Coordinates of C-alpha atoms and ligand atoms in Angstrom, one line a residue:
M1 CA 84.8 -4.2 108.1
Q2 CA 82.1 -4.5 105.4
L3 CA 82.4 -1.8 103.5
K4 CA 81.0 -1.2 100.0
D5 CA 84.0 0.4 98.9
S6 CA 86.7 -0.9 101.2
S7 CA 89.5 2.1 99.9
L8 CA 87.5 4.1 102.6
F9 CA 88.8 2.6 105.5
K10 CA 92.7 4.2 105.3
Q11 CA 95.3 3.4 107.9
Q12 CA 97.3 6.2 107.0
C13 CA 97.5 10.2 107.9
L14 CA 97.1 12.6 104.7
I15 CA 99.9 15.6 104.5
G16 CA 100.1 17.4 101.5
G17 CA 97.8 15.1 99.1
Q18 CA 100.2 12.0 100.4
W19 CA 99.0 9.3 102.6
I20 CA 101.9 8.2 104.8
S21 CA 103.1 6.1 107.8
A22 CA 105.3 6.9 110.7
D23 CA 108.8 6.7 109.9
N24 CA 109.3 4.3 112.3
G25 CA 106.0 2.3 111.5
A26 CA 104.9 3.5 115.0
T27 CA 101.2 3.4 115.1
I28 CA 97.9 3.7 117.4
T29 CA 95.6 0.6 117.6
V30 CA 91.9 1.2 117.2
T31 CA 89.4 -1.0 119.1
N32 CA 85.0 -0.7 118.8
P33 CA 84.1 -0.4 122.5
A34 CA 81.2 -2.6 121.6
D35 CA 83.5 -5.7 122.0
G36 CA 86.7 -4.5 122.1
A37 CA 87.8 -6.2 118.6
V38 CA 90.5 -4.0 116.7
I39 CA 89.3 -2.3 114.2
G40 CA 93.1 -1.5 112.6
A41 CA 95.9 1.3 113.4
V42 CA 96.3 5.1 112.6
P43 CA 99.6 6.4 112.1
K44 CA 101.5 8.1 115.5
L45 CA 102.7 11.3 114.0
G46 CA 104.1 14.0 115.9
K47 CA 106.2 17.1 115.8
K48 CA 108.4 16.5 112.3
E49 CA 104.9 15.6 110.6
T50 CA 102.6 18.3 111.8
A51 CA 105.7 20.9 110.7
M52 CA 105.1 19.3 107.3
A53 CA 101.2 19.9 107.2
I54 CA 102.0 23.3 107.9
D55 CA 104.4 23.7 105.5
S56 CA 102.2 22.1 102.8
A57 CA 99.1 24.1 104.2
E58 CA 101.0 27.4 103.4
K59 CA 102.3 26.4 100.1
A60 CA 98.6 25.5 99.1
W61 CA 97.0 28.1 100.5
P62 CA 97.8 31.2 97.5
L63 CA 96.2 29.1 95.0
W64 CA 93.3 28.4 97.3
K65 CA 92.1 31.1 98.3
N66 CA 92.7 32.9 95.1
L67 CA 89.7 30.4 93.2
R68 CA 86.4 31.8 92.9
P69 CA 84.4 31.1 95.4
L70 CA 81.9 29.4 93.3
Q71 CA 85.4 27.6 92.4
R72 CA 84.8 26.4 96.3
S73 CA 81.9 26.4 96.5
D74 CA 81.6 23.1 93.7
I75 CA 84.4 21.3 95.1
L76 CA 82.5 21.4 98.7
R77 CA 79.2 20.5 96.7
R78 CA 81.5 17.2 95.4
W79 CA 82.2 16.5 98.5
H80 CA 79.0 16.7 99.9
S81 CA 78.0 14.8 96.6
L82 CA 80.6 12.1 97.7
I83 CA 79.6 11.7 101.7
A84 CA 75.9 11.3 100.5
E85 CA 77.0 8.5 97.8
N86 CA 78.9 6.5 100.4
I87 CA 76.5 7.1 103.8
D88 CA 76.5 3.6 104.1
D89 CA 80.2 3.3 104.6
L90 CA 80.8 6.0 106.5
A91 CA 78.1 4.9 108.7
M92 CA 79.6 1.5 109.6
I93 CA 82.8 3.2 109.6
M94 CA 81.3 5.4 112.4
T95 CA 79.6 2.8 114.4
M96 CA 82.6 0.2 114.5
E97 CA 84.7 3.3 115.8
Q98 CA 82.8 5.3 118.0
G99 CA 79.4 2.8 119.3
K100 CA 76.9 4.5 117.9
P101 CA 73.5 3.0 117.0
L102 CA 73.9 3.2 112.4
T103 CA 70.7 5.2 112.1
E104 CA 72.1 7.6 115.0
A105 CA 75.3 7.2 112.6
K106 CA 73.7 7.9 109.3
G107 CA 72.1 11.2 110.8
E108 CA 75.6 12.7 112.3
I109 CA 76.5 12.4 108.7
M110 CA 73.7 13.8 107.4
L111 CA 73.7 16.7 110.1
G112 CA 77.7 17.0 108.7
M113 CA 76.7 17.1 105.4
S114 CA 74.5 20.4 106.3
Y115 CA 77.4 22.5 107.1
I116 CA 79.3 21.3 103.7
T117 CA 76.3 22.6 101.4
W118 CA 75.5 25.6 103.5
Y119 CA 79.0 26.7 103.8
A120 CA 79.5 25.9 99.8
E121 CA 77.1 28.5 99.4
E122 CA 77.4 31.1 102.7
G123 CA 81.1 31.1 101.1
R124 CA 80.1 33.3 98.3
R125 CA 78.4 35.7 100.3
V126 CA 81.5 37.5 102.0
Y127 CA 80.5 40.8 101.4
G128 CA 83.0 43.6 102.4
E129 CA 81.2 47.4 102.8
T130 CA 81.7 50.6 101.8
I131 CA 81.3 52.6 105.0
P132 CA 79.5 56.4 104.6
S133 CA 82.1 58.5 104.8
P134 CA 83.1 60.9 107.9
W135 CA 85.6 63.5 105.3
A136 CA 85.3 64.8 102.1
G137 CA 87.0 63.1 99.1
R138 CA 88.0 59.8 101.0
Q139 CA 86.2 56.7 100.9
P140 CA 86.6 54.3 103.5
M141 CA 85.5 50.7 102.7
T142 CA 86.3 47.0 103.7
I143 CA 87.1 43.6 102.5
R144 CA 87.3 40.7 103.6
Q145 CA 89.8 38.0 103.3
P146 CA 90.7 34.1 104.8
V147 CA 92.7 34.4 108.3
G148 CA 95.1 31.5 106.7
V149 CA 96.2 28.3 107.4
T150 CA 94.1 27.0 110.1
A151 CA 94.0 23.6 112.3
A152 CA 90.9 21.8 114.3
I153 CA 91.2 19.5 117.5
T154 CA 87.8 17.3 117.1
P155 CA 86.7 14.7 120.0
W156 CA 85.4 11.4 119.5
N157 CA 81.5 11.6 119.9
F158 CA 80.9 13.4 117.2
P159 CA 83.4 11.7 114.7
M160 CA 82.1 13.2 111.4
S161 CA 80.0 16.2 111.7
M162 CA 82.4 18.4 114.1
I163 CA 85.1 17.9 111.2
A164 CA 82.2 19.0 108.5
R165 CA 81.7 21.6 110.8
K166 CA 84.8 23.1 110.7
A167 CA 86.3 22.2 108.0
S168 CA 83.6 23.6 105.5
P169 CA 83.7 26.9 106.8
A170 CA 87.2 27.3 106.1
L171 CA 87.2 25.8 102.9
A172 CA 84.6 27.8 101.9
A173 CA 86.7 31.1 103.0
G174 CA 89.4 30.0 101.1
C175 CA 91.5 28.7 103.8
P176 CA 93.6 25.1 104.4
M177 CA 93.1 23.0 107.6
I178 CA 95.1 20.8 109.3
I179 CA 93.0 18.1 111.6
K180 CA 93.9 16.5 114.5
P181 CA 91.0 14.0 115.0
A182 CA 90.2 11.9 118.6
G183 CA 92.3 8.8 119.1
K184 CA 89.8 6.6 119.6
T185 CA 87.8 8.2 116.5
P186 CA 90.2 8.4 113.8
F187 CA 88.8 6.4 111.0
S188 CA 85.7 8.7 109.9
A189 CA 87.7 11.5 109.6
L190 CA 90.2 9.6 107.4
A191 CA 87.4 8.2 105.1
M192 CA 86.4 12.3 104.8
A193 CA 89.8 13.3 104.0
E194 CA 89.7 10.2 101.4
L195 CA 86.3 11.8 100.1
G196 CA 87.8 15.4 100.3
Q197 CA 90.4 14.2 97.9
R198 CA 88.3 12.5 95.4
A199 CA 86.0 16.2 95.1
G200 CA 89.2 17.9 94.2
V201 CA 90.4 19.6 97.3
P202 CA 93.8 20.3 96.5
D203 CA 96.8 19.2 97.8
G204 CA 97.4 20.5 101.6
I205 CA 94.2 22.4 101.8
I206 CA 93.5 19.1 104.0
S207 CA 95.4 17.6 106.1
V208 CA 94.7 14.4 108.6
I209 CA 97.4 14.1 111.5
T210 CA 96.4 11.2 114.0
G211 CA 99.1 10.5 117.0
D212 CA 100.5 11.6 120.3
A213 CA 97.9 14.7 121.2
S214 CA 99.6 17.2 123.6
V215 CA 102.6 16.7 120.9
I216 CA 100.9 17.7 117.7
G217 CA 98.8 20.2 119.9
D218 CA 101.8 21.6 121.2
A219 CA 103.0 22.1 117.8
L220 CA 99.9 23.5 116.4
C221 CA 99.0 26.0 118.7
A222 CA 103.1 27.1 119.1
N223 CA 103.9 27.7 115.3
P224 CA 103.0 31.1 114.3
R225 CA 102.1 30.4 110.4
V226 CA 98.7 28.8 112.3
R227 CA 96.1 31.7 112.3
K228 CA 93.4 29.8 113.8
L229 CA 93.1 26.9 116.1
S230 CA 89.1 25.7 116.1
F231 CA 88.5 22.7 119.0
T232 CA 85.8 21.1 119.9
G233 CA 86.3 18.9 123.4
S234 CA 86.1 18.9 127.4
T235 CA 86.6 22.5 129.1
E236 CA 90.2 21.3 130.8
V237 CA 91.9 20.7 127.5
G238 CA 90.6 23.4 126.3
K239 CA 92.1 25.9 128.7
K240 CA 95.2 24.2 127.9
L241 CA 95.2 25.3 124.5
M242 CA 93.8 28.9 124.9
A243 CA 96.9 29.0 127.3
S244 CA 99.6 27.6 124.5
C245 CA 97.9 29.7 122.0
A246 CA 98.6 33.0 123.4
T247 CA 101.7 32.5 122.8
T248 CA 101.1 33.2 118.9
V249 CA 97.7 35.4 119.2
K250 CA 95.8 33.2 117.0
K251 CA 91.9 33.3 116.6
L252 CA 90.1 30.7 118.5
S253 CA 87.0 28.8 118.5
M254 CA 86.4 26.8 121.6
E255 CA 83.0 24.5 121.5
L256 CA 83.8 22.7 125.0
G257 CA 82.2 21.0 127.6
G258 CA 78.1 21.5 128.7
N259 CA 75.5 21.2 131.6
A260 CA 72.4 21.3 130.5
P261 CA 69.1 22.0 132.3
M262 CA 66.0 21.1 130.9
I263 CA 63.1 23.2 132.8
I264 CA 59.3 21.7 132.6
C265 CA 57.1 23.9 133.8
S266 CA 53.7 23.3 135.3
D267 CA 51.5 23.9 132.0
A268 CA 54.1 21.8 129.5
D269 CA 52.6 19.1 126.8
I270 CA 54.4 15.8 129.4
G271 CA 54.3 13.9 126.2
Q272 CA 56.3 16.1 124.5
A273 CA 58.6 16.8 127.0
V274 CA 59.3 13.2 127.7
A275 CA 59.7 12.9 124.4
G276 CA 62.0 15.4 124.2
A277 CA 64.2 13.8 127.7
M278 CA 64.7 10.9 125.5
G279 CA 66.1 12.6 122.9
C280 CA 68.3 14.3 124.5
K281 CA 69.7 12.4 127.1
F282 CA 70.3 8.8 125.7
R283 CA 71.2 10.0 122.3
N284 CA 75.0 8.4 121.8
A285 CA 74.6 6.9 125.4
G286 CA 74.3 10.4 126.7
Q287 CA 77.8 11.5 125.5
T288 CA 76.8 14.5 123.4
C289 CA 77.7 17.8 124.8
I290 CA 74.3 19.3 124.7
C291 CA 72.5 16.5 126.5
V292 CA 70.7 17.7 129.4
N293 CA 72.2 17.0 132.5
R294 CA 69.8 18.3 134.8
I295 CA 66.0 17.8 134.2
I296 CA 64.2 20.1 136.9
V297 CA 60.3 19.2 136.8
H298 CA 57.1 21.6 138.2
D299 CA 56.1 20.1 141.5
D300 CA 52.8 19.6 140.3
V301 CA 53.7 17.7 136.7
H302 CA 57.2 15.3 139.0
D303 CA 55.8 12.3 139.5
Q304 CA 53.7 12.3 136.3
F305 CA 56.6 12.6 134.1
V306 CA 58.7 10.5 135.9
T307 CA 56.5 7.7 135.5
M308 CA 56.1 8.4 131.8
L309 CA 60.3 8.9 131.5
A310 CA 60.6 5.2 133.2
E311 CA 58.1 3.8 131.1
K312 CA 59.8 4.9 127.6
T313 CA 63.3 4.3 128.8
K314 CA 62.5 1.0 129.6
G315 CA 62.3 0.4 125.9
I316 CA 65.4 1.5 125.2
V317 CA 67.9 -1.6 123.7
V318 CA 71.0 -1.7 124.8
G319 CA 73.9 -3.3 122.8
N320 CA 76.0 -3.3 119.5
G321 CA 75.1 -0.8 117.3
L322 CA 75.4 -2.7 114.5
E323 CA 72.3 -4.6 115.4
A324 CA 69.1 -4.1 114.0
G325 CA 67.2 -2.7 116.5
V326 CA 69.8 -1.8 118.7
T327 CA 69.0 2.1 120.8
Q328 CA 71.7 2.4 122.7
G329 CA 75.1 1.9 122.3
P330 CA 78.5 1.2 124.4
M331 CA 80.2 3.4 126.2
I332 CA 83.4 5.0 124.9
N333 CA 85.8 3.6 127.4
P334 CA 86.1 1.3 130.6
S335 CA 86.8 4.9 132.5
A336 CA 83.2 6.0 131.3
V337 CA 81.9 3.2 132.7
A338 CA 83.4 3.5 136.0
S339 CA 82.5 7.3 136.1
M340 CA 78.8 6.5 135.5
Q341 CA 79.3 4.2 138.8
A342 CA 80.7 6.6 140.8
F343 CA 78.0 9.4 139.6
V344 CA 75.2 7.1 140.5
D345 CA 77.1 6.0 143.5
D346 CA 77.7 9.3 145.2
A347 CA 74.1 10.9 144.2
V348 CA 72.6 7.9 146.3
A349 CA 75.1 8.5 149.3
K350 CA 73.7 11.9 149.3
G351 CA 70.2 11.0 149.3
A352 CA 68.6 10.0 145.5
K353 CA 66.7 7.5 144.6
V354 CA 67.2 5.5 141.5
I355 CA 64.0 4.9 139.4
L356 CA 65.8 2.9 136.6
G357 CA 68.8 1.5 136.0
G358 CA 72.2 2.4 137.9
K359 CA 74.1 -0.2 137.1
P360 CA 76.6 -1.5 134.3
D361 CA 74.3 -3.2 132.0
V362 CA 74.0 -7.4 132.2
K363 CA 75.5 -7.6 128.6
G364 CA 78.8 -6.4 130.6
G365 CA 81.6 -4.5 128.6
L366 CA 81.2 -1.5 127.9
F367 CA 77.4 -0.8 128.0
Y368 CA 75.4 1.1 130.6
Q369 CA 72.3 0.9 131.9
P370 CA 70.0 3.7 131.1
T371 CA 69.9 5.3 134.4
I372 CA 67.0 7.3 136.4
L373 CA 67.4 9.2 139.2
T374 CA 65.3 11.2 141.4
G375 CA 66.0 13.7 144.4
V376 CA 69.0 15.6 142.9
T377 CA 70.5 17.8 144.2
P378 CA 73.5 20.4 143.9
E379 CA 75.2 19.3 146.3
M380 CA 75.6 15.9 144.2
R381 CA 78.1 15.4 141.1
V382 CA 75.7 14.6 138.5
F383 CA 74.1 18.3 139.2
R384 CA 77.8 20.0 139.3
E385 CA 79.5 18.3 136.6
E386 CA 79.2 17.0 132.6
I387 CA 77.6 13.6 133.3
F388 CA 78.4 12.2 129.5
G389 CA 76.8 9.4 129.9
P390 CA 73.1 7.8 129.9
I391 CA 71.8 9.2 133.3
A392 CA 68.9 11.2 133.6
P393 CA 69.0 13.3 136.8
I394 CA 65.7 15.1 138.0
M395 CA 65.0 17.5 140.7
R396 CA 61.9 19.4 141.8
F397 CA 60.8 23.3 141.8
K398 CA 58.1 25.6 142.7
I399 CA 58.2 28.7 141.2
E400 CA 59.7 30.0 138.0
E401 CA 62.7 31.6 140.3
E402 CA 63.4 28.6 141.8
A403 CA 63.9 26.6 138.4
L404 CA 66.1 29.4 136.9
A405 CA 68.6 30.3 139.6
L406 CA 69.0 25.7 139.9
A407 CA 69.5 26.2 136.1
N408 CA 72.2 28.7 136.0
D409 CA 73.9 27.7 138.7
T410 CA 76.9 26.1 137.0
E411 CA 80.1 27.6 135.1
Y412 CA 78.4 25.9 131.7
G413 CA 76.8 27.6 129.2
L414 CA 75.8 25.7 126.0
A415 CA 72.7 24.3 125.6
S416 CA 69.3 24.5 127.7
Y417 CA 65.9 23.4 127.1
V418 CA 62.5 25.1 128.8
Y419 CA 58.7 22.7 128.2
T420 CA 55.9 25.5 128.2
R421 CA 53.0 26.3 126.6
D422 CA 53.0 29.8 128.3
L423 CA 54.2 32.7 125.8
G424 CA 55.1 34.5 128.7
S425 CA 56.8 31.5 130.6
F426 CA 58.9 30.8 127.1
Y427 CA 60.3 34.3 126.7
R428 CA 61.4 34.9 129.8
I429 CA 63.3 31.6 131.3
A430 CA 64.3 32.1 127.4
E431 CA 65.7 35.1 128.2
A432 CA 67.2 34.5 131.4
L433 CA 68.8 31.2 130.6
D434 CA 72.5 31.8 131.0
Y435 CA 73.6 29.5 127.8
G436 CA 74.3 30.1 124.1
M437 CA 71.2 28.1 122.8
V438 CA 67.6 27.5 124.1
G439 CA 65.8 24.9 122.7
V440 CA 62.0 25.6 123.8
N441 CA 59.5 22.3 123.7
E442 CA 62.3 21.3 121.0
V443 CA 65.7 19.5 121.6
A444 CA 67.2 19.0 117.8
L445 CA 69.3 22.3 118.0
A446 CA 71.8 21.9 115.3
S447 CA 72.0 22.4 111.9
G448 CA 74.0 24.2 109.2
E449 CA 71.8 27.1 109.1
V450 CA 71.9 27.8 112.8
P451 CA 74.6 29.0 114.9
F452 CA 75.6 27.1 117.4
G453 CA 78.1 27.5 120.7
G454 CA 78.5 28.0 124.1
V455 CA 79.1 31.1 126.9
K456 CA 81.3 31.3 130.0
H457 CA 83.0 27.6 130.4
S458 CA 81.1 26.3 127.7
G459 CA 83.4 28.4 125.0
L460 CA 83.7 31.4 122.7
G461 CA 82.6 31.7 119.3
R462 CA 79.9 30.1 117.1
E463 CA 79.9 27.6 114.2
G464 CA 77.0 27.3 112.2
G465 CA 74.6 29.8 110.6
R466 CA 76.2 33.1 109.1
Q467 CA 78.4 33.2 111.8
G468 CA 80.4 30.3 111.5
I469 CA 82.4 31.4 108.5
E470 CA 83.4 35.1 110.5
D471 CA 86.2 33.5 112.2
Y472 CA 87.7 32.5 108.8
L473 CA 87.9 36.1 107.8
E474 CA 90.0 39.2 108.7
T475 CA 88.3 42.3 107.9
K476 CA 90.1 44.7 105.8
Y477 CA 90.0 48.6 106.5
I478 CA 90.7 50.5 103.1
L479 CA 90.8 53.9 102.9
L480 CA 90.6 55.7 99.6
G481 CA 91.7 59.4 99.5
G482 CA 92.3 61.7 96.8
L483 CA 89.2 61.3 95.5
S484 CA 88.0 65.2 95.9
A485 CA 88.2 66.8 92.1
Ligands
LIG1 P1 89.0 15.9 124.8 O1 89.5 14.7 125.9 O2 89.1 17.0 125.4 O3 89.8 15.6 123.6 C1 89.3 16.3 122.5 C2 90.2 16.1 121.4 O4 91.6 16.9 121.9 C3 90.8 15.0 120.9 O5 91.4 15.0 120.3 C4 91.5 14.7 121.9 O6 92.9 13.8 121.1 C5 92.8 16.2 122.0 N1 93.5 16.5 123.1 C6 93.8 15.4 124.2 N2 94.3 16.2 125.1 C7 94.9 17.3 124.3 C8 96.1 18.3 124.0 N3 96.9 18.0 125.8 N4 96.4 19.2 123.7 C9 95.5 18.8 122.4 N5 95.1 18.0 121.9 C10 94.6 17.2 122.7 O7 87.3 15.9 124.6 P2 86.7 14.5 124.5 O8 86.6 13.2 125.2 O9 87.5 13.6 123.1 O10 85.3 15.0 123.7 C11 84.0 15.0 124.7 C12 84.2 16.9 125.2 O11 83.9 17.3 124.6 C13 82.9 17.1 126.3 O12 83.2 17.5 126.9 C14 82.0 17.6 125.6 O13 80.8 18.6 126.0 C15 82.7 18.2 124.2 N6 82.2 18.3 123.7 C16 81.9 19.7 123.4 C17 81.1 19.6 121.8 C18 80.7 21.8 121.6 O14 80.1 21.5 120.4 N7 80.4 22.3 122.5 C19 80.6 19.0 121.0 C20 81.0 17.6 121.5 C21 81.6 17.9 122.3 P3 93.0 12.1 121.6 O15 91.8 11.8 121.5 O16 94.5 11.7 120.6 O17 93.1 11.9 123.4

């Protein structure tokens, strides 16, 4: 790996300020999905090291929580600056372990940075309140305090920004965080931890542990000293973690799977809708939780939309994300490629038409063709399940109620989109969509300033915005008595 600063490529874990390997030398090998080449290996840690990380976090916590918010803010801003200075290396690491094109990797790092800079400032605005008293001689008030030791478990599709989105509000609020990154993409997390150390994050305030996910997950969930778990990943694993955390009654944030609809009304600007569908379907080879999963198009503009989308989609360049001009990288692993084929085969068997793609790419390996399906119905798996790949399923509607019924016919509720130029449709549809987020004539939803999150089986809590720090804080009510003269 050609890095300007090779010390950012860490093959050890950070616990209590020390970079460590497994006692028995056990490792997990990490490969590049673009060509299968081994990139490196990280320690296979477990219960013992998780307990060490919790101990070190607990030990470091009093000092961290008692710093002035401005002191924590200074450290977060230094972390932000170091990430900005090293963005080329961080993007290279991300593309090699995850596969997304370099420009997308840089975009993700900038998104992650937006959370750090936002929470560096939000941490200074953690206000309590004085409450107008119902009693003479007594004054109720609240103060906000950090919850304590926190943990994060993060996915492979956004190896940097999911960590920034959790660690920056935790640290700003005064909490230590133990991070368990995805086994497929640990190097971005370890590089972030190295930069955190350089920025002055004290020992034990950020630890990163790699290893057996269920062993580490169980150790974090079962430990009463971990007061909050923030998870981003599949709904299936999220539900297991919620059950495991019940015994220790932890605070939980769950950013889970999605099944985003995009409604395109007859009055929509079709060029804009096509650009939105492209950006939101094929980014990260379709492997994002807010990727559009079902495109629901008004009968009057359906054919025009499909023709224009197919034309644009033909321009996607599939290949190794390090190569100039590539706009779609590989899938994460062979089972993701097999899963794309199974989705297409199921849809075709039930009557869908393949307009474009529908097969593994001629490049072989883990590359899959950008695919467009029409004639999709609710009986098909592409309608019901999170596709997590470059397949765009399209269906028709005639009246608004029908589009809304289709859009809401899922247990998920993360992102949704609508394209319309009519003010009435915009508001009616945005209000009726049973989702945590609605993009109207726009698909780029995330940034430090805004609350990201879902309803139903897509999760609990919000990350980003003024809401994102709440889950790292407790509200303490204090009643001050004896005030009568
Ligand atoms: P995943 O399989 O659920 O894994 C996510 C994380 O959980 C990884 O670190 C994984 O570790 C760990 N994990 C797996 N099994 C575990 C267990 N039994 N106990 C504790 N930890 C466990 O999800 P993924 O495939 O990485 O990510 C894709 C999913 O994430 C999609 O469903 C996507 O929609 C969702 N996602 C949601 C958001 C959002 O904001 N709502 C954002 C991004 C992604 P290993 O990697 O080591 O197995």
